């Protein structure tokens, strides 16, 4: 164990070495400590105990069928959503969705990650036809689709139970649910950033029902906005409690808030990135240490950069997300990362961290290992064949464009009742 500069971490280190469950007070100590290297080492110990040197990734493609959302004016941290007639609003036809999936056919796609806005008129049949069509066209590709918020929205539109909507999704080919929409469960923080959204308890209830139906899911926490450290801890403990009950969560993904092109960022006076590299790494590590019953912790490189994600692989993280063709949601909020990474780049990042890359499917079943791997498409600099250096930017065409929203206050929207920001908060 490295030198511990924060004495408060000593008892926690002893618990980790004995594989004991951490308490709420332990988690608060971790979040409030500045001894980042020791926190990372403790998380690495916990991760190696469960996953050894393996780091998973998925050859995945993101598809966002619509950005029209009834919560456009109340989810003030979001830069993706549009009103139906707002500039940049779109809704894909099924044929456009299928064409978007086909545009990346040359990639070794194993998973479609499908999320979007809460469209007031898109019915359940649209999504079921989409999933059946994708399954027919790409029979070997898993479909991870629709957040708990989208599921509950469809249940309201159709006047169906959440359970019946989930059964219909499962029967149409959905194999797992993404973890989006959780944000942070604190009612006070939620009242500021998403006061009309599904509550934390309702989000947990949708995932509980999915797990009961045999549909596994991911879980997330959005950090770096107005939440306190106690809010973060209570969110993690709520996830841990549901996992104790159902064992249905596959992975935990901490998501860094991005403040550009949204009302909350303007109210907080933030631009660029709202979080620091230290905070990003700490959220990975504390997640691994507290969520002892969730098998995997994922770093979402489009939000925190591929290089912070690479460092995170020694801070308790065992999943590097994947190729992510074509990430739209966080790039609408100003993310400066590539729109996607090539297959070889993901493998190289993992190997560069001294880890063993493992390609997985949506359910963490091994697809491929890389004992004898060599890059198949190293890329080239313009005019210099075979010389690495150019990151792919994604497929071509109007579907694969980012159109940022105009400044929020230019539209004369309301002032926000901003709570205490995370800096310096317990």
Short mmCIF file of C-alpha atoms in Angstrom, two decimals:
data_model
loop_
_atom_site.label_atom_id
_atom_site.label_comp_id
_atom_site.label_asym_id
_atom_site.label_seq_id
_atom_site.Cartn_x
_atom_site.Cartn_y
_atom_site.Cartn_z
CA UNK A 1 0.00 0.00 0.00
CA UNK A 2 1.41 3.46 -0.83
CA UNK A 3 1.99 6.08 1.85
CA UNK A 4 -1.36 7.31 3.15
CA UNK A 5 -1.31 11.10 3.48
CA UNK A 6 -4.86 11.26 4.86
CA UNK A 7 -5.00 9.35 8.20
CA UNK A 8 -8.79 9.05 7.87
CA UNK A 9 -8.24 6.59 5.02
CA UNK A 10 -6.34 4.12 7.22
CA UNK A 11 -9.42 2.37 8.68
CA UNK A 12 -11.02 2.32 5.24
CA UNK A 13 -7.91 0.67 3.83
CA UNK A 14 -8.16 -2.02 6.49
CA UNK A 15 -11.78 -2.66 5.54
CA UNK A 16 -10.86 -2.92 1.87
CA UNK A 17 -8.07 -5.38 2.64
CA UNK A 18 -10.57 -7.53 4.57
CA UNK A 19 -13.18 -7.16 1.82
CA UNK A 20 -15.65 -5.54 4.22
CA UNK A 21 -18.56 -3.37 3.10
CA UNK A 22 -18.03 0.37 3.47
CA UNK A 23 -20.50 2.55 5.37
CA UNK A 24 -22.06 5.88 4.52
CA UNK A 25 -19.50 7.62 6.73
CA UNK A 26 -16.68 5.79 4.95
CA UNK A 27 -17.96 6.98 1.58
CA UNK A 28 -18.16 10.58 2.81
CA UNK A 29 -14.56 10.37 4.01
CA UNK A 30 -13.50 9.13 0.58
CA UNK A 31 -15.30 11.90 -1.31
CA UNK A 32 -13.93 14.59 1.02
CA UNK A 33 -10.36 13.32 1.04
CA UNK A 34 -7.69 14.87 -1.18
CA UNK A 35 -5.48 11.75 -1.00
CA UNK A 36 -6.43 10.74 -4.53
CA UNK A 37 -3.62 8.24 -5.07
CA UNK A 38 -4.52 6.22 -1.99
CA UNK A 39 -8.21 6.23 -2.93
CA UNK A 40 -7.24 5.01 -6.39
CA UNK A 41 -5.00 2.28 -4.98
CA UNK A 42 -7.76 1.03 -2.69
CA UNK A 43 -10.19 0.94 -5.61
CA UNK A 44 -7.62 -0.88 -7.73
CA UNK A 45 -7.30 -3.52 -5.04
CA UNK A 46 -11.07 -3.99 -4.99
CA UNK A 47 -11.25 -4.15 -8.78
CA UNK A 48 -8.36 -6.60 -9.16
CA UNK A 49 -10.04 -8.85 -6.62
CA UNK A 50 -13.10 -9.05 -8.90
CA UNK A 51 -11.69 -8.63 -12.41
CA UNK A 52 -7.94 -9.13 -12.34
CA UNK A 53 -6.21 -7.20 -15.15
CA UNK A 54 -9.14 -7.57 -17.54
CA UNK A 55 -10.64 -4.42 -19.08
CA UNK A 56 -13.81 -4.83 -21.10
CA UNK A 57 -15.07 -2.80 -24.02
CA UNK A 58 -17.91 -3.06 -26.51
CA UNK A 59 -17.83 -2.44 -30.23
CA UNK A 60 -20.95 -0.32 -29.94
CA UNK A 61 -22.90 2.25 -31.91
CA UNK A 62 -25.06 4.98 -30.38
CA UNK A 63 -28.37 5.79 -32.06
CA UNK A 64 -30.58 8.68 -30.93
CA UNK A 65 -33.91 8.43 -32.81
CA UNK A 66 -35.20 11.85 -31.71
CA UNK A 67 -34.11 14.85 -29.69
CA UNK A 68 -37.66 16.19 -29.28
CA UNK A 69 -38.48 16.07 -25.58
CA UNK A 70 -41.38 17.20 -23.41
CA UNK A 71 -38.86 17.99 -20.64
CA UNK A 72 -36.94 20.42 -22.84
CA UNK A 73 -37.53 23.43 -20.56
CA UNK A 74 -37.23 21.72 -17.18
CA UNK A 75 -34.19 19.45 -17.51
CA UNK A 76 -31.91 22.47 -17.43
CA UNK A 77 -28.63 20.50 -17.44
CA UNK A 78 -29.41 18.95 -20.85
CA UNK A 79 -28.07 20.34 -24.13
CA UNK A 80 -29.53 17.62 -26.33
CA UNK A 81 -33.31 18.14 -26.12
CA UNK A 82 -35.38 20.38 -28.40
CA UNK A 83 -38.98 21.50 -28.59
CA UNK A 84 -40.80 20.16 -31.69
CA UNK A 85 -40.44 23.40 -33.71
CA UNK A 86 -37.10 24.48 -32.29
CA UNK A 87 -34.05 24.85 -34.52
CA UNK A 88 -32.16 21.58 -34.67
CA UNK A 89 -35.13 19.41 -33.67
CA UNK A 90 -35.28 16.06 -35.47
CA UNK A 91 -37.18 12.78 -35.45
CA UNK A 92 -35.85 9.94 -37.57
CA UNK A 93 -38.09 7.74 -39.64
CA UNK A 94 -37.51 4.03 -39.21
CA UNK A 95 -35.75 3.90 -42.55
CA UNK A 96 -33.43 6.70 -41.43
CA UNK A 97 -32.64 4.78 -38.24
CA UNK A 98 -31.88 1.65 -40.23
CA UNK A 99 -29.70 3.66 -42.62
CA UNK A 100 -27.81 5.14 -39.67
CA UNK A 101 -27.18 1.65 -38.31
CA UNK A 102 -26.03 0.52 -41.75
CA UNK A 103 -23.66 3.50 -42.11
CA UNK A 104 -21.27 1.93 -39.61
CA UNK A 105 -21.62 -1.58 -41.00
CA UNK A 106 -17.88 -1.76 -41.64
CA UNK A 107 -17.25 -1.55 -37.88
CA UNK A 108 -17.37 -4.74 -35.82
CA UNK A 109 -20.57 -3.60 -34.11
CA UNK A 110 -21.87 -5.81 -31.29
CA UNK A 111 -24.25 -3.41 -29.55
CA UNK A 112 -26.73 -0.69 -30.45
CA UNK A 113 -27.09 1.83 -27.62
CA UNK A 114 -30.42 3.59 -28.26
CA UNK A 115 -31.72 6.54 -26.24
CA UNK A 116 -33.49 9.78 -27.13
CA UNK A 117 -35.95 12.43 -26.03
CA UNK A 118 -39.46 12.00 -24.64
CA UNK A 119 -41.34 12.71 -27.85
CA UNK A 120 -45.00 13.59 -27.19
CA UNK A 121 -46.26 11.68 -30.25
CA UNK A 122 -43.91 8.74 -30.85
CA UNK A 123 -45.75 5.67 -29.65
CA UNK A 124 -44.52 2.32 -28.45
CA UNK A 125 -45.14 0.75 -31.87
CA UNK A 126 -42.45 2.99 -33.40
CA UNK A 127 -39.85 1.63 -31.03
CA UNK A 128 -40.97 -1.98 -31.31
CA UNK A 129 -40.81 -1.78 -35.11
CA UNK A 130 -37.37 -0.19 -34.80
CA UNK A 131 -36.01 -2.95 -32.59
CA UNK A 132 -37.49 -5.72 -34.70
CA UNK A 133 -36.08 -4.09 -37.84
CA UNK A 134 -32.61 -3.71 -36.36
CA UNK A 135 -32.67 -7.28 -35.11
CA UNK A 136 -33.64 -8.56 -38.55
CA UNK A 137 -30.94 -6.51 -40.30
CA UNK A 138 -28.22 -7.08 -37.69
CA UNK A 139 -29.04 -10.40 -36.02
CA UNK A 140 -25.75 -10.65 -34.12
CA UNK A 141 -25.99 -7.20 -32.50
CA UNK A 142 -27.39 -6.69 -29.00
CA UNK A 143 -29.94 -3.92 -28.44
CA UNK A 144 -29.44 -1.88 -25.26
CA UNK A 145 -32.27 0.60 -25.41
CA UNK A 146 -34.41 3.18 -23.64
CA UNK A 147 -33.74 4.68 -20.25
CA UNK A 148 -36.10 4.23 -17.34
CA UNK A 149 -37.41 7.73 -18.06
CA UNK A 150 -38.29 6.76 -21.63
CA UNK A 151 -39.93 3.52 -20.48
CA UNK A 152 -42.10 5.39 -17.97
CA UNK A 153 -42.98 8.00 -20.62
CA UNK A 154 -44.15 5.30 -23.03
CA UNK A 155 -46.17 3.67 -20.26
CA UNK A 156 -48.00 6.97 -19.70
CA UNK A 157 -48.57 7.55 -23.41
CA UNK A 158 -49.95 4.07 -23.93
CA UNK A 159 -51.77 3.87 -20.58
CA UNK A 160 -49.92 0.64 -19.93
CA UNK A 161 -48.01 -0.56 -16.91
CA UNK A 162 -44.24 -0.21 -16.87
CA UNK A 163 -44.09 -3.99 -16.65
CA UNK A 164 -46.09 -4.46 -19.85
CA UNK A 165 -43.93 -1.93 -21.72
CA UNK A 166 -40.80 -3.75 -20.60
CA UNK A 167 -42.21 -7.10 -21.69
CA UNK A 168 -42.99 -5.64 -25.11
CA UNK A 169 -39.45 -4.24 -25.41
CA UNK A 170 -37.94 -7.55 -24.39
CA UNK A 171 -40.06 -9.47 -26.87
CA UNK A 172 -39.02 -7.06 -29.65
CA UNK A 173 -35.32 -7.74 -29.06
CA UNK A 174 -34.12 -5.44 -26.26
CA UNK A 175 -31.54 -7.33 -24.20
CA UNK A 176 -30.68 -4.69 -21.57
CA UNK A 177 -31.47 -1.16 -20.42
CA UNK A 178 -28.98 1.71 -20.29
CA UNK A 179 -28.54 3.56 -17.00
CA UNK A 180 -29.35 7.10 -18.10
CA UNK A 181 -31.92 9.35 -16.46
CA UNK A 182 -30.82 8.62 -12.90
CA UNK A 183 -28.95 11.96 -12.65
CA UNK A 184 -28.68 12.24 -8.85
CA UNK A 185 -31.51 10.96 -6.66
CA UNK A 186 -31.47 13.84 -4.13
CA UNK A 187 -34.92 15.53 -4.28
CA UNK A 188 -33.35 18.93 -3.61
CA UNK A 189 -30.78 18.65 -6.40
CA UNK A 190 -33.38 17.15 -8.73
CA UNK A 191 -35.71 20.07 -8.06
CA UNK A 192 -33.05 22.37 -9.49
CA UNK A 193 -31.78 20.39 -12.46
CA UNK A 194 -34.78 18.25 -13.51
CA UNK A 195 -37.86 19.10 -11.49
CA UNK A 196 -40.37 17.42 -13.82
CA UNK A 197 -38.38 14.28 -14.47
CA UNK A 198 -39.01 10.82 -13.07
CA UNK A 199 -38.09 10.84 -9.37
CA UNK A 200 -35.23 8.80 -8.02
CA UNK A 201 -37.61 6.29 -6.46
CA UNK A 202 -39.50 5.96 -9.75
CA UNK A 203 -36.24 5.43 -11.65
CA UNK A 204 -35.29 2.65 -9.24
CA UNK A 205 -38.76 1.12 -9.57
CA UNK A 206 -38.43 0.81 -13.37
CA UNK A 207 -35.07 -0.95 -13.02
CA UNK A 208 -36.44 -3.19 -10.27
CA UNK A 209 -39.24 -4.28 -12.61
CA UNK A 210 -36.79 -4.85 -15.46
CA UNK A 211 -34.60 -7.02 -13.27
CA UNK A 212 -37.61 -9.06 -12.17
CA UNK A 213 -38.36 -9.70 -15.85
CA UNK A 214 -34.83 -10.89 -16.49
CA UNK A 215 -33.73 -7.68 -18.23
CA UNK A 216 -30.38 -6.54 -16.80
CA UNK A 217 -29.43 -2.89 -16.80
CA UNK A 218 -26.72 -0.35 -16.15
CA UNK A 219 -26.80 2.40 -13.53
CA UNK A 220 -25.35 5.90 -13.51
CA UNK A 221 -24.85 9.06 -11.48
CA UNK A 222 -24.49 12.54 -12.96
CA UNK A 223 -21.99 14.54 -10.90
CA UNK A 224 -20.40 17.96 -10.95
CA UNK A 225 -23.50 20.20 -11.00
CA UNK A 226 -25.32 21.24 -7.78
CA UNK A 227 -25.17 18.00 -5.82
CA UNK A 228 -23.42 17.73 -2.45
CA UNK A 229 -21.03 14.99 -1.43
CA UNK A 230 -23.77 13.54 0.76
CA UNK A 231 -26.07 13.47 -2.28
CA UNK A 232 -23.47 11.43 -4.16
CA UNK A 233 -23.10 8.96 -1.30
CA UNK A 234 -26.83 8.50 -0.81
CA UNK A 235 -27.24 7.93 -4.55
CA UNK A 236 -24.61 5.19 -4.51
CA UNK A 237 -26.17 3.57 -1.45
CA UNK A 238 -29.59 3.51 -3.15
CA UNK A 239 -28.04 1.72 -6.14
CA UNK A 240 -26.28 -0.72 -3.82
CA UNK A 241 -29.51 -1.46 -1.97
CA UNK A 242 -31.38 -2.28 -5.18
CA UNK A 243 -28.51 -4.48 -6.32
CA UNK A 244 -28.69 -6.35 -2.99
CA UNK A 245 -32.35 -6.96 -3.78
CA UNK A 246 -32.21 -7.90 -7.48
CA UNK A 247 -28.59 -8.45 -8.65
CA UNK A 248 -29.71 -6.94 -11.95
CA UNK A 249 -27.16 -4.16 -12.49
CA UNK A 250 -24.31 -5.04 -14.82
CA UNK A 251 -22.18 -1.94 -14.49
CA UNK A 252 -22.02 1.46 -12.85
CA UNK A 253 -21.07 4.54 -14.90
CA UNK A 254 -20.34 7.91 -13.27
CA UNK A 255 -21.24 10.66 -15.76
CA UNK A 256 -19.53 14.06 -15.67
CA UNK A 257 -21.81 17.08 -16.15
CA UNK A 258 -20.98 19.28 -19.15
CA UNK A 259 -22.18 22.90 -18.84
CA UNK A 260 -22.03 24.25 -22.39
CA UNK A 261 -25.23 25.07 -24.32
CA UNK A 262 -27.58 24.50 -21.40
CA UNK A 263 -29.41 26.74 -18.93
CA UNK A 264 -27.79 25.29 -15.81
CA UNK A 265 -24.29 25.98 -17.09
CA UNK A 266 -25.23 29.60 -17.71
CA UNK A 267 -26.81 29.96 -14.26
CA UNK A 268 -23.70 28.50 -12.64
CA UNK A 269 -21.40 30.59 -14.80
CA UNK A 270 -19.54 27.55 -16.09
CA UNK A 271 -18.20 26.72 -19.51
CA UNK A 272 -15.99 23.97 -20.86
CA UNK A 273 -15.76 21.11 -18.39
CA UNK A 274 -17.51 21.36 -15.03
CA UNK A 275 -15.43 18.65 -13.40
CA UNK A 276 -11.71 18.16 -12.87
CA UNK A 277 -9.60 15.14 -13.71
CA UNK A 278 -9.20 14.47 -9.99
CA UNK A 279 -12.96 14.51 -9.46
CA UNK A 280 -13.50 12.24 -12.46
CA UNK A 281 -11.01 9.71 -11.11
CA UNK A 282 -12.38 9.96 -7.57
CA UNK A 283 -15.92 9.23 -8.76
CA UNK A 284 -14.68 6.10 -10.52
CA UNK A 285 -12.75 4.95 -7.46
CA UNK A 286 -15.41 5.67 -4.84
CA UNK A 287 -18.01 4.00 -7.04
CA UNK A 288 -15.90 0.86 -7.15
CA UNK A 289 -15.34 0.86 -3.39
CA UNK A 290 -18.95 1.52 -2.36
CA UNK A 291 -20.72 -0.58 -5.01
CA UNK A 292 -19.17 -3.85 -3.91
CA UNK A 293 -22.05 -5.87 -5.38
CA UNK A 294 -22.04 -4.43 -8.91
CA UNK A 295 -19.55 -6.43 -10.99
CA UNK A 296 -18.26 -3.69 -13.29
CA UNK A 297 -17.44 0.03 -13.26
CA UNK A 298 -17.27 1.84 -16.60
CA UNK A 299 -15.50 5.04 -17.59
CA UNK A 300 -17.34 7.01 -20.27
CA UNK A 301 -14.47 8.41 -22.30
CA UNK A 302 -16.57 10.83 -24.45
CA UNK A 303 -17.23 12.81 -21.25
CA UNK A 304 -13.84 12.71 -19.50
CA UNK A 305 -11.46 12.18 -22.48
CA UNK A 306 -9.86 8.91 -23.54
CA UNK A 307 -6.73 9.72 -21.52
CA UNK A 308 -8.49 10.29 -18.18
CA UNK A 309 -10.37 7.07 -18.92
CA UNK A 310 -7.07 5.29 -19.50
CA UNK A 311 -5.80 6.47 -16.09
CA UNK A 312 -9.12 5.39 -14.57
CA UNK A 313 -8.21 1.79 -15.43
CA UNK A 314 -5.89 1.88 -12.41
CA UNK A 315 -8.52 3.60 -10.22
CA UNK A 316 -10.97 0.71 -9.96
CA UNK A 317 -12.39 0.76 -13.47
CA UNK A 318 -12.64 -2.36 -15.64
CA UNK A 319 -14.66 -1.10 -18.64
CA UNK A 320 -13.58 1.49 -21.22
CA UNK A 321 -17.05 1.87 -22.80
CA UNK A 322 -16.27 1.15 -26.44
CA UNK A 323 -16.14 2.54 -29.95
CA UNK A 324 -19.25 4.72 -29.38
CA UNK A 325 -20.13 5.44 -32.99
CA UNK A 326 -21.68 8.19 -33.00
CA UNK A 327 -21.88 10.05 -29.65
CA UNK A 328 -24.30 12.97 -29.83
CA UNK A 329 -25.72 13.73 -26.37
CA UNK A 330 -22.54 14.93 -24.65
CA UNK A 331 -21.10 16.57 -27.74
CA UNK A 332 -24.21 18.76 -27.83
CA UNK A 333 -23.06 19.88 -24.35
CA UNK A 334 -19.63 20.85 -25.60
CA UNK A 335 -17.59 17.68 -25.14
CA UNK A 336 -14.33 18.14 -27.02
CA UNK A 337 -13.57 14.45 -27.40
CA UNK A 338 -13.72 12.49 -30.67
CA UNK A 339 -17.13 11.38 -31.90
CA UNK A 340 -15.90 7.83 -31.78
CA UNK A 341 -12.77 5.74 -31.35
CA UNK A 342 -11.59 3.09 -33.73
CA UNK A 343 -11.49 -0.51 -32.62
CA UNK A 344 -7.70 -0.54 -32.61
CA UNK A 345 -7.51 2.69 -30.62
CA UNK A 346 -9.60 1.25 -27.81
CA UNK A 347 -7.40 -1.85 -27.64
CA UNK A 348 -4.27 0.31 -27.66
CA UNK A 349 -5.54 2.49 -24.80
CA UNK A 350 -6.20 -0.57 -22.66
CA UNK A 351 -2.87 -2.17 -23.44
CA UNK A 352 -1.12 1.14 -22.81
CA UNK A 353 -2.42 1.02 -19.24
CA UNK A 354 -0.86 -2.42 -18.75
CA UNK A 355 -4.24 -4.15 -18.86
CA UNK A 356 -5.66 -7.03 -20.87
CA UNK A 357 -8.37 -5.95 -23.32
CA UNK A 358 -11.48 -8.11 -23.61
CA UNK A 359 -14.18 -7.37 -26.14
CA UNK A 360 -17.61 -8.09 -24.64
CA UNK A 361 -21.23 -8.11 -25.64
CA UNK A 362 -23.94 -6.20 -23.77
CA UNK A 363 -24.15 -8.91 -21.11
CA UNK A 364 -20.39 -9.01 -20.45
CA UNK A 365 -19.89 -12.28 -22.24
CA UNK A 366 -16.46 -12.48 -23.81
CA UNK A 367 -16.40 -12.03 -27.59
CA UNK A 368 -12.68 -11.82 -28.14
CA UNK A 369 -9.36 -11.59 -26.32
CA UNK A 370 -6.21 -10.10 -27.80
CA UNK A 371 -3.22 -12.29 -26.94
CA UNK A 372 -1.90 -12.21 -30.51
CA UNK A 373 -3.40 -8.86 -31.47
CA UNK A 374 -1.76 -6.36 -33.82
CA UNK A 375 -3.41 -3.19 -35.18
CA UNK A 376 -5.36 -3.87 -38.35
CA UNK A 377 -5.96 -0.23 -39.32
CA UNK A 378 -3.41 2.05 -37.66
CA UNK A 379 -4.57 5.08 -39.62
CA UNK A 380 -2.31 7.52 -41.39
CA UNK A 381 -1.32 11.13 -41.50
CA UNK A 382 -2.35 12.93 -44.69
CA UNK A 383 0.12 12.03 -47.42
CA UNK A 384 2.06 9.60 -45.20
CA UNK A 385 0.65 6.10 -45.74
CA UNK A 386 0.77 3.84 -42.70
CA UNK A 387 1.84 6.50 -40.20
CA UNK A 388 -0.49 6.62 -37.14
CA UNK A 389 -1.89 9.91 -35.99
CA UNK A 390 -5.38 10.56 -37.33
CA UNK A 391 -8.40 9.75 -35.17
CA UNK A 392 -11.53 8.81 -37.12
CA UNK A 393 -14.32 11.35 -36.74
CA UNK A 394 -17.27 9.12 -37.54
CA UNK A 395 -19.46 8.30 -40.53
CA UNK A 396 -20.28 10.96 -43.10
CA UNK A 397 -23.65 12.49 -43.97
CA UNK A 398 -26.25 14.90 -42.55
CA UNK A 399 -27.39 12.41 -39.90
CA UNK A 400 -23.97 12.62 -38.28
CA UNK A 401 -23.92 16.34 -37.52
CA UNK A 402 -23.92 18.31 -34.28
CA UNK A 403 -26.02 21.49 -34.14
CA UNK A 404 -25.64 23.35 -30.84
CA UNK A 405 -28.59 25.16 -29.30
CA UNK A 406 -28.54 28.97 -29.01
CA UNK A 407 -27.76 30.47 -25.63
CA UNK A 408 -30.51 29.68 -23.15
CA UNK A 409 -31.00 33.15 -21.68
CA UNK A 410 -31.36 34.65 -25.14
CA UNK A 411 -34.73 32.89 -25.13
CA UNK A 412 -35.76 34.69 -21.94
CA UNK A 413 -36.14 31.58 -19.82
CA UNK A 414 -36.55 31.56 -16.06
CA UNK A 415 -33.86 32.12 -13.46
CA UNK A 416 -32.83 28.97 -11.63
CA UNK A 417 -33.02 28.47 -7.87
CA UNK A 418 -29.41 27.26 -7.84
CA UNK A 419 -28.49 25.25 -4.76
CA UNK A 420 -25.05 25.03 -3.21
CA UNK A 421 -22.62 23.80 -5.84
CA UNK A 422 -20.50 20.73 -5.29
CA UNK A 423 -17.27 22.63 -4.59
CA UNK A 424 -16.73 22.65 -0.86
CA UNK A 425 -20.07 20.96 -0.12
CA UNK A 426 -20.32 17.95 2.13
#
